[in-house]
């Protein structure tokens, strides 16, 4: 019994000794030196320090004491993964929120505590629990600030590109407007045709059989985009052209310390419009190219063969193309349809090629 008690006592001494070592290793420090929000240069220096040392808590003027739970918190950085391999023993970083004197986290953020004029590196998971709704709000504001900074950083590159982008946007607008007008004419002259053809072919995956030969291969019908219920490219293209003009105007002066003022709101609104619109250019180009391909003679003939084969829902389907005019006459179990549209010869050349869009290299700015 005495021997057992002796071992327990000895173990307790070891534990106490280890705790004393930990306490001495992590002497808490408090630097109330930041009367205003630290600069971006300070945050960049802190990141560099981490990459070199793996010790976010040892950068100049970083406090390691526990902050007040009810005080405001402002996030200064995104999630930082600490290279713990650079730390003594590969240990994690102490968290001032829940574990100031012992290893705790590998992923943290730099945070400013204006109530104390102090800056700390805090563990992400700990912060969510420690601050609750205040952390959620701080994270929301940080994301807005980060997005504003990203828009501002990208704006000069967009300004440099816009001289090449705008002519292509205007060509797309001209082609898209004409194709939308064509679709409206089809709907007015042959109401129900677009819906009937589109729904049936979509259910078939756009594939039709044009031969009665057993085992004949299916063929792909082109141009279904023209008959989709939401084929209205004009408004999206008008926004792209408007964005091209807006990018020529500089963004307002802004600082992360400004909060959600008028400048922040303007940058978020204009930046989002620019990025969303320019990202959409390749997709809209493909949409218009697909829509126009419906009028290819080979595609029209494919649809006629499909009906002649007896495998389509149409009792008859005929197209007549001459010069720039395409006429359609069809009968289904639902109704009879007739329409006639003009498809300008230069419509294809108005749609920029994929190569013309690709050489703009917009993705390197917008990603």
Short mmCIF file of C-alpha atoms in Angstrom, two decimals:
data_model
loop_
_atom_site.label_atom_id
_atom_site.label_comp_id
_atom_site.label_asym_id
_atom_site.label_seq_id
_atom_site.Cartn_x
_atom_site.Cartn_y
_atom_site.Cartn_z
CA UNK A 1 0.00 0.00 0.00
CA UNK A 2 2.75 2.40 1.01
CA UNK A 3 4.65 1.61 -2.16
CA UNK A 4 1.52 2.33 -4.24
CA UNK A 5 0.95 5.63 -2.46
CA UNK A 6 4.56 6.53 -3.10
CA UNK A 7 4.15 5.96 -6.80
CA UNK A 8 0.99 8.10 -6.88
CA UNK A 9 2.76 10.90 -5.05
CA UNK A 10 5.70 10.70 -7.42
CA UNK A 11 3.34 10.86 -10.45
CA UNK A 12 1.65 13.90 -8.98
CA UNK A 13 5.03 15.60 -8.63
CA UNK A 14 5.75 14.89 -12.29
CA UNK A 15 2.41 16.36 -13.33
CA UNK A 16 2.95 19.47 -11.23
CA UNK A 17 6.45 19.82 -12.61
CA UNK A 18 5.16 19.53 -16.19
CA UNK A 19 2.48 22.14 -15.50
CA UNK A 20 5.07 24.53 -14.06
CA UNK A 21 7.16 24.10 -17.21
CA UNK A 22 4.13 24.84 -19.41
CA UNK A 23 3.31 27.93 -17.32
CA UNK A 24 6.85 29.24 -17.69
CA UNK A 25 6.92 28.52 -21.42
CA UNK A 26 3.78 30.55 -22.04
CA UNK A 27 4.12 33.73 -20.01
CA UNK A 28 1.07 35.80 -20.91
CA UNK A 29 1.65 39.17 -22.53
CA UNK A 30 -0.61 42.17 -23.05
CA UNK A 31 0.15 45.02 -25.46
CA UNK A 32 -2.60 47.68 -25.47
CA UNK A 33 -0.87 49.60 -28.26
CA UNK A 34 -3.49 49.79 -31.02
CA UNK A 35 -5.71 52.84 -30.65
CA UNK A 36 -6.91 52.23 -34.19
CA UNK A 37 -7.23 49.18 -36.36
CA UNK A 38 -3.82 47.73 -37.39
CA UNK A 39 -2.77 48.33 -40.97
CA UNK A 40 -2.74 45.80 -43.79
CA UNK A 41 1.08 46.00 -43.66
CA UNK A 42 1.00 44.83 -40.04
CA UNK A 43 -1.19 41.85 -40.97
CA UNK A 44 1.06 40.99 -43.93
CA UNK A 45 4.10 41.09 -41.65
CA UNK A 46 2.34 38.77 -39.21
CA UNK A 47 1.61 36.27 -42.01
CA UNK A 48 5.25 36.35 -43.10
CA UNK A 49 6.36 35.81 -39.52
CA UNK A 50 4.16 32.70 -39.28
CA UNK A 51 5.57 31.23 -42.49
CA UNK A 52 9.10 31.70 -41.14
CA UNK A 53 8.63 30.68 -37.50
CA UNK A 54 5.30 28.87 -37.10
CA UNK A 55 4.64 31.16 -34.12
CA UNK A 56 1.77 33.61 -34.69
CA UNK A 57 1.75 34.53 -31.01
CA UNK A 58 5.35 35.83 -30.98
CA UNK A 59 4.98 38.56 -33.59
CA UNK A 60 5.55 42.09 -32.38
CA UNK A 61 2.83 43.45 -30.03
CA UNK A 62 0.62 40.34 -30.19
CA UNK A 63 -1.20 39.85 -26.87
CA UNK A 64 -1.73 36.39 -25.40
CA UNK A 65 -3.97 37.27 -22.46
CA UNK A 66 -7.63 36.32 -22.39
CA UNK A 67 -9.94 39.02 -23.85
CA UNK A 68 -13.29 40.05 -22.34
CA UNK A 69 -16.08 37.80 -23.56
CA UNK A 70 -18.50 40.68 -24.13
CA UNK A 71 -16.09 42.99 -25.94
CA UNK A 72 -16.28 43.68 -29.68
CA UNK A 73 -14.01 41.65 -31.93
CA UNK A 74 -12.81 42.60 -35.41
CA UNK A 75 -11.23 39.93 -37.61
CA UNK A 76 -8.08 41.03 -39.44
CA UNK A 77 -7.17 37.90 -41.39
CA UNK A 78 -8.65 34.89 -43.07
CA UNK A 79 -8.05 31.38 -41.71
CA UNK A 80 -4.32 30.76 -41.28
CA UNK A 81 -2.94 27.24 -41.03
CA UNK A 82 0.11 27.36 -38.77
CA UNK A 83 3.07 25.20 -39.89
CA UNK A 84 3.49 23.51 -36.49
CA UNK A 85 6.49 21.59 -37.84
CA UNK A 86 8.46 24.82 -37.30
CA UNK A 87 7.48 24.96 -33.63
CA UNK A 88 9.47 23.37 -30.81
CA UNK A 89 8.28 19.79 -30.53
CA UNK A 90 5.74 20.40 -33.29
CA UNK A 91 3.26 21.63 -30.68
CA UNK A 92 0.10 23.54 -31.49
CA UNK A 93 -0.48 27.21 -30.70
CA UNK A 94 -1.93 28.31 -27.33
CA UNK A 95 -5.36 29.90 -27.64
CA UNK A 96 -5.91 33.06 -25.56
CA UNK A 97 -9.63 32.34 -25.46
CA UNK A 98 -9.64 28.91 -23.83
CA UNK A 99 -6.09 27.66 -23.37
CA UNK A 100 -3.62 30.56 -23.00
CA UNK A 101 -0.88 28.45 -21.38
CA UNK A 102 -0.99 25.17 -23.31
CA UNK A 103 -1.05 24.02 -26.97
CA UNK A 104 -4.47 24.17 -28.58
CA UNK A 105 -4.91 25.00 -32.31
CA UNK A 106 -3.35 24.83 -35.77
CA UNK A 107 -5.88 27.06 -37.59
CA UNK A 108 -6.34 30.59 -36.32
CA UNK A 109 -7.12 34.17 -37.23
CA UNK A 110 -5.73 37.53 -36.25
CA UNK A 111 -8.28 39.61 -34.35
CA UNK A 112 -8.43 43.19 -33.07
CA UNK A 113 -10.05 44.03 -29.76
CA UNK A 114 -10.75 47.80 -29.80
CA UNK A 115 -12.03 47.80 -26.23
CA UNK A 116 -8.49 46.92 -25.08
CA UNK A 117 -6.50 48.35 -28.01
CA UNK A 118 -5.03 44.87 -28.40
CA UNK A 119 -4.43 42.27 -31.11
CA UNK A 120 -4.50 38.48 -30.60
CA UNK A 121 -4.25 35.31 -32.65
CA UNK A 122 -7.29 33.20 -31.76
CA UNK A 123 -8.30 29.64 -32.58
CA UNK A 124 -11.16 29.41 -35.06
CA UNK A 125 -13.23 26.78 -33.30
CA UNK A 126 -12.65 28.40 -29.93
CA UNK A 127 -13.75 31.79 -31.26
CA UNK A 128 -17.09 30.46 -32.47
CA UNK A 129 -17.87 29.12 -29.01
CA UNK A 130 -16.34 32.00 -27.06
CA UNK A 131 -17.99 34.91 -28.89
CA UNK A 132 -21.08 33.22 -30.37
CA UNK A 133 -23.21 35.64 -32.41
CA UNK A 134 -20.54 38.36 -32.12
CA UNK A 135 -18.08 36.12 -33.97
CA UNK A 136 -20.67 35.35 -36.66
CA UNK A 137 -21.14 39.09 -37.21
CA UNK A 138 -17.39 39.72 -37.19
CA UNK A 139 -16.97 37.00 -39.82
CA UNK A 140 -19.70 38.54 -41.99
CA UNK A 141 -18.03 41.95 -41.86
CA UNK A 142 -14.61 40.47 -42.58
CA UNK A 143 -15.91 38.75 -45.71
CA UNK A 144 -17.33 42.05 -46.94
CA UNK A 145 -14.01 43.79 -46.28
CA UNK A 146 -12.06 41.02 -48.02
CA UNK A 147 -14.37 41.16 -51.03
CA UNK A 148 -14.03 44.94 -51.27
CA UNK A 149 -10.25 44.60 -51.17
CA UNK A 150 -10.39 41.96 -53.92
CA UNK A 151 -12.56 44.16 -56.16
CA UNK A 152 -10.25 47.14 -55.65
CA UNK A 153 -7.17 45.05 -56.43
CA UNK A 154 -8.74 43.67 -59.64
CA UNK A 155 -10.19 46.96 -60.92
CA UNK A 156 -7.06 48.30 -62.71
CA UNK A 157 -6.71 45.00 -64.60
CA UNK A 158 -10.36 45.15 -65.61
CA UNK A 159 -9.93 48.73 -66.78
CA UNK A 160 -7.01 47.62 -68.95
CA UNK A 161 -9.09 44.81 -70.50
CA UNK A 162 -12.32 46.66 -71.09
CA UNK A 163 -11.26 48.25 -74.39
CA UNK A 164 -11.05 44.76 -75.88
CA UNK A 165 -14.09 43.39 -74.05
CA UNK A 166 -16.65 46.07 -74.94
CA UNK A 167 -16.67 45.53 -78.76
CA UNK A 168 -17.30 41.81 -78.22
CA UNK A 169 -20.05 42.62 -75.72
CA UNK A 170 -21.73 44.89 -78.27
CA UNK A 171 -21.56 42.15 -80.91
CA UNK A 172 -23.11 39.70 -78.48
CA UNK A 173 -25.85 42.19 -77.66
CA UNK A 174 -26.70 42.67 -81.34
CA UNK A 175 -26.80 38.93 -81.98
CA UNK A 176 -28.67 38.13 -78.79
CA UNK A 177 -31.28 40.80 -79.43
CA UNK A 178 -31.90 39.48 -82.94
CA UNK A 179 -32.24 35.89 -81.74
CA UNK A 180 -34.61 36.96 -78.98
CA UNK A 181 -36.70 38.82 -81.57
CA UNK A 182 -36.77 35.66 -83.72
CA UNK A 183 -37.99 33.64 -80.75
CA UNK A 184 -40.74 36.19 -80.04
CA UNK A 185 -41.91 35.99 -83.67
CA UNK A 186 -42.07 32.18 -83.49
CA UNK A 187 -44.12 32.39 -80.27
CA UNK A 188 -46.51 34.95 -81.77
CA UNK A 189 -47.00 33.22 -85.13
CA UNK A 190 -46.90 29.63 -83.87
CA UNK A 191 -47.95 29.72 -80.22
CA UNK A 192 -47.09 26.51 -78.42
CA UNK A 193 -44.56 25.25 -81.00
CA UNK A 194 -41.48 26.15 -78.94
CA UNK A 195 -42.83 24.54 -75.78
CA UNK A 196 -43.98 21.37 -77.56
CA UNK A 197 -40.72 20.84 -79.47
CA UNK A 198 -38.46 21.72 -76.54
CA UNK A 199 -40.18 19.55 -73.93
CA UNK A 200 -40.28 16.50 -76.18
CA UNK A 201 -36.65 16.74 -77.25
CA UNK A 202 -35.35 17.48 -73.76
CA UNK A 203 -37.08 14.32 -72.53
CA UNK A 204 -35.18 12.45 -75.25
CA UNK A 205 -31.87 14.06 -74.33
CA UNK A 206 -32.00 15.96 -77.62
CA UNK A 207 -31.46 12.70 -79.54
CA UNK A 208 -33.59 11.61 -82.50
CA UNK A 209 -33.60 8.59 -84.81
CA UNK A 210 -33.77 9.56 -88.47
CA UNK A 211 -33.73 6.14 -90.10
CA UNK A 212 -35.97 3.08 -90.04
CA UNK A 213 -32.95 0.81 -90.33
CA UNK A 214 -32.76 -1.48 -87.26
CA UNK A 215 -30.05 -0.33 -84.87
CA UNK A 216 -29.74 3.09 -86.51
CA UNK A 217 -27.78 5.56 -84.43
CA UNK A 218 -29.44 8.51 -82.74
CA UNK A 219 -28.45 12.01 -83.82
CA UNK A 220 -28.20 15.16 -81.75
CA UNK A 221 -30.61 18.00 -82.48
CA UNK A 222 -28.91 21.39 -82.33
CA UNK A 223 -30.31 24.72 -81.21
CA UNK A 224 -32.66 23.67 -78.42
CA UNK A 225 -31.55 26.69 -76.37
CA UNK A 226 -33.61 28.88 -78.72
CA UNK A 227 -36.83 27.23 -77.53
CA UNK A 228 -36.22 27.17 -73.77
CA UNK A 229 -38.84 29.06 -71.79
CA UNK A 230 -36.19 31.35 -70.28
CA UNK A 231 -34.41 32.24 -73.54
CA UNK A 232 -34.15 35.99 -72.96
CA UNK A 233 -30.48 36.93 -73.49
CA UNK A 234 -31.02 40.63 -74.21
CA UNK A 235 -31.29 41.85 -70.60
CA UNK A 236 -28.16 39.96 -69.49
CA UNK A 237 -26.20 41.34 -72.44
CA UNK A 238 -27.39 44.88 -71.76
CA UNK A 239 -26.02 44.51 -68.22
CA UNK A 240 -22.67 43.36 -69.62
CA UNK A 241 -22.45 46.40 -71.89
CA UNK A 242 -23.42 48.68 -68.99
CA UNK A 243 -20.74 47.06 -66.83
CA UNK A 244 -18.12 47.70 -69.52
CA UNK A 245 -18.94 51.39 -69.31
CA UNK A 246 -19.04 51.38 -65.51
CA UNK A 247 -15.59 49.79 -65.19
CA UNK A 248 -14.12 52.89 -66.84
CA UNK A 249 -15.10 54.83 -63.70
CA UNK A 250 -12.77 54.42 -60.71
CA UNK A 251 -14.00 52.90 -57.48
CA UNK A 252 -14.32 55.27 -54.49
CA UNK A 253 -11.55 55.64 -51.92
CA UNK A 254 -11.96 52.99 -49.27
CA UNK A 255 -10.41 51.59 -46.11
CA UNK A 256 -11.37 48.48 -44.15
CA UNK A 257 -11.70 50.72 -41.11
CA UNK A 258 -14.55 52.61 -42.80
CA UNK A 259 -17.07 49.89 -41.95
CA UNK A 260 -20.23 49.54 -44.01
CA UNK A 261 -20.35 53.11 -45.26
CA UNK A 262 -21.49 54.37 -48.66
CA UNK A 263 -18.13 53.58 -50.27
CA UNK A 264 -18.26 49.96 -49.10
CA UNK A 265 -21.78 49.53 -50.46
CA UNK A 266 -20.84 51.07 -53.81
CA UNK A 267 -17.75 48.88 -54.19
CA UNK A 268 -19.71 45.74 -53.34
CA UNK A 269 -22.51 46.63 -55.76
CA UNK A 270 -20.30 47.62 -58.69
CA UNK A 271 -17.72 44.91 -58.09
CA UNK A 272 -20.29 42.14 -57.94
CA UNK A 273 -22.02 43.41 -61.08
CA UNK A 274 -18.70 43.54 -62.95
CA UNK A 275 -17.49 40.10 -61.88
CA UNK A 276 -20.85 38.38 -62.40
CA UNK A 277 -21.41 39.93 -65.82
CA UNK A 278 -17.92 39.32 -67.19
CA UNK A 279 -17.89 35.75 -65.90
CA UNK A 280 -21.11 35.16 -67.84
CA UNK A 281 -19.65 36.13 -71.24
CA UNK A 282 -18.39 32.66 -72.30
CA UNK A 283 -21.65 31.02 -71.23
CA UNK A 284 -23.81 33.55 -73.09
CA UNK A 285 -21.62 33.22 -76.19
CA UNK A 286 -22.22 29.47 -76.13
CA UNK A 287 -25.93 30.00 -75.57
CA UNK A 288 -26.24 32.21 -78.64
CA UNK A 289 -24.11 29.92 -80.76
CA UNK A 290 -26.29 26.97 -79.80
CA UNK A 291 -29.54 28.86 -80.45
CA UNK A 292 -28.41 29.95 -83.93
CA UNK A 293 -27.36 26.41 -84.83
CA UNK A 294 -31.03 25.41 -84.95
CA UNK A 295 -31.26 27.02 -88.39
CA UNK A 296 -28.45 24.99 -89.94
CA UNK A 297 -29.86 23.25 -93.06
CA UNK A 298 -28.54 19.88 -91.83
CA UNK A 299 -30.30 20.35 -88.48
CA UNK A 300 -33.64 21.26 -90.09
CA UNK A 301 -33.35 18.26 -92.37
CA UNK A 302 -32.57 16.05 -89.35
CA UNK A 303 -35.85 17.10 -87.72
CA UNK A 304 -37.80 16.42 -90.92
CA UNK A 305 -36.30 12.92 -91.21
CA UNK A 306 -37.16 12.28 -87.58
CA UNK A 307 -40.80 13.02 -88.34
CA UNK A 308 -40.77 11.08 -91.61
CA UNK A 309 -39.39 8.12 -89.66
CA UNK A 310 -42.55 8.12 -87.54
CA UNK A 311 -40.74 8.40 -84.21
CA UNK A 312 -41.57 12.05 -83.46
CA UNK A 313 -44.73 13.41 -81.84
CA UNK A 314 -45.40 15.46 -84.99
CA UNK A 315 -47.72 14.13 -87.70
CA UNK A 316 -45.81 16.40 -90.04
CA UNK A 317 -42.90 18.81 -89.72
CA UNK A 318 -41.47 20.72 -92.68
CA UNK A 319 -39.03 23.57 -93.06
CA UNK A 320 -38.40 25.77 -96.07
CA UNK A 321 -35.23 27.84 -96.14
CA UNK A 322 -34.49 30.34 -98.89
CA UNK A 323 -31.98 33.18 -98.75
CA UNK A 324 -32.34 34.55 -95.21
CA UNK A 325 -35.86 33.28 -94.54
CA UNK A 326 -36.85 30.11 -92.69
CA UNK A 327 -40.46 28.92 -92.73
CA UNK A 328 -41.94 26.11 -90.64
CA UNK A 329 -45.17 24.15 -90.95
CA UNK A 330 -46.03 21.47 -88.39
CA UNK A 331 -48.93 19.42 -87.07
CA UNK A 332 -48.96 17.66 -83.70
CA UNK A 333 -51.65 15.97 -81.65
CA UNK A 334 -51.97 19.29 -79.84
CA UNK A 335 -52.24 21.82 -82.65
CA UNK A 336 -51.14 23.09 -86.05
CA UNK A 337 -48.21 25.54 -86.24
CA UNK A 338 -46.83 27.90 -88.85
CA UNK A 339 -44.16 30.55 -88.54
CA UNK A 340 -41.69 32.44 -90.73
CA UNK A 341 -38.59 34.32 -89.59
CA UNK A 342 -35.68 36.18 -91.16
CA UNK A 343 -32.22 34.92 -90.11
CA UNK A 344 -29.61 37.45 -91.31
CA UNK A 345 -26.57 35.97 -93.04
CA UNK A 346 -24.21 38.01 -90.85
CA UNK A 347 -25.75 36.77 -87.60
CA UNK A 348 -23.12 34.06 -87.20
CA UNK A 349 -20.25 36.51 -87.62
CA UNK A 350 -21.79 38.80 -85.00
CA UNK A 351 -21.32 36.09 -82.37
CA UNK A 352 -17.66 36.12 -81.24
CA UNK A 353 -15.82 32.83 -81.54
CA UNK A 354 -14.69 30.93 -78.47
CA UNK A 355 -11.13 31.86 -79.37
CA UNK A 356 -11.98 35.57 -79.38
CA UNK A 357 -13.39 35.22 -75.88
CA UNK A 358 -10.54 33.03 -74.67
CA UNK A 359 -7.75 35.42 -75.67
CA UNK A 360 -9.23 38.04 -73.34
CA UNK A 361 -7.96 35.91 -70.42
CA UNK A 362 -10.69 37.25 -68.15
CA UNK A 363 -10.54 34.17 -65.95
CA UNK A 364 -7.10 35.14 -64.64
CA UNK A 365 -8.69 38.27 -63.15
CA UNK A 366 -12.11 36.99 -62.17
CA UNK A 367 -11.16 33.73 -60.45
#
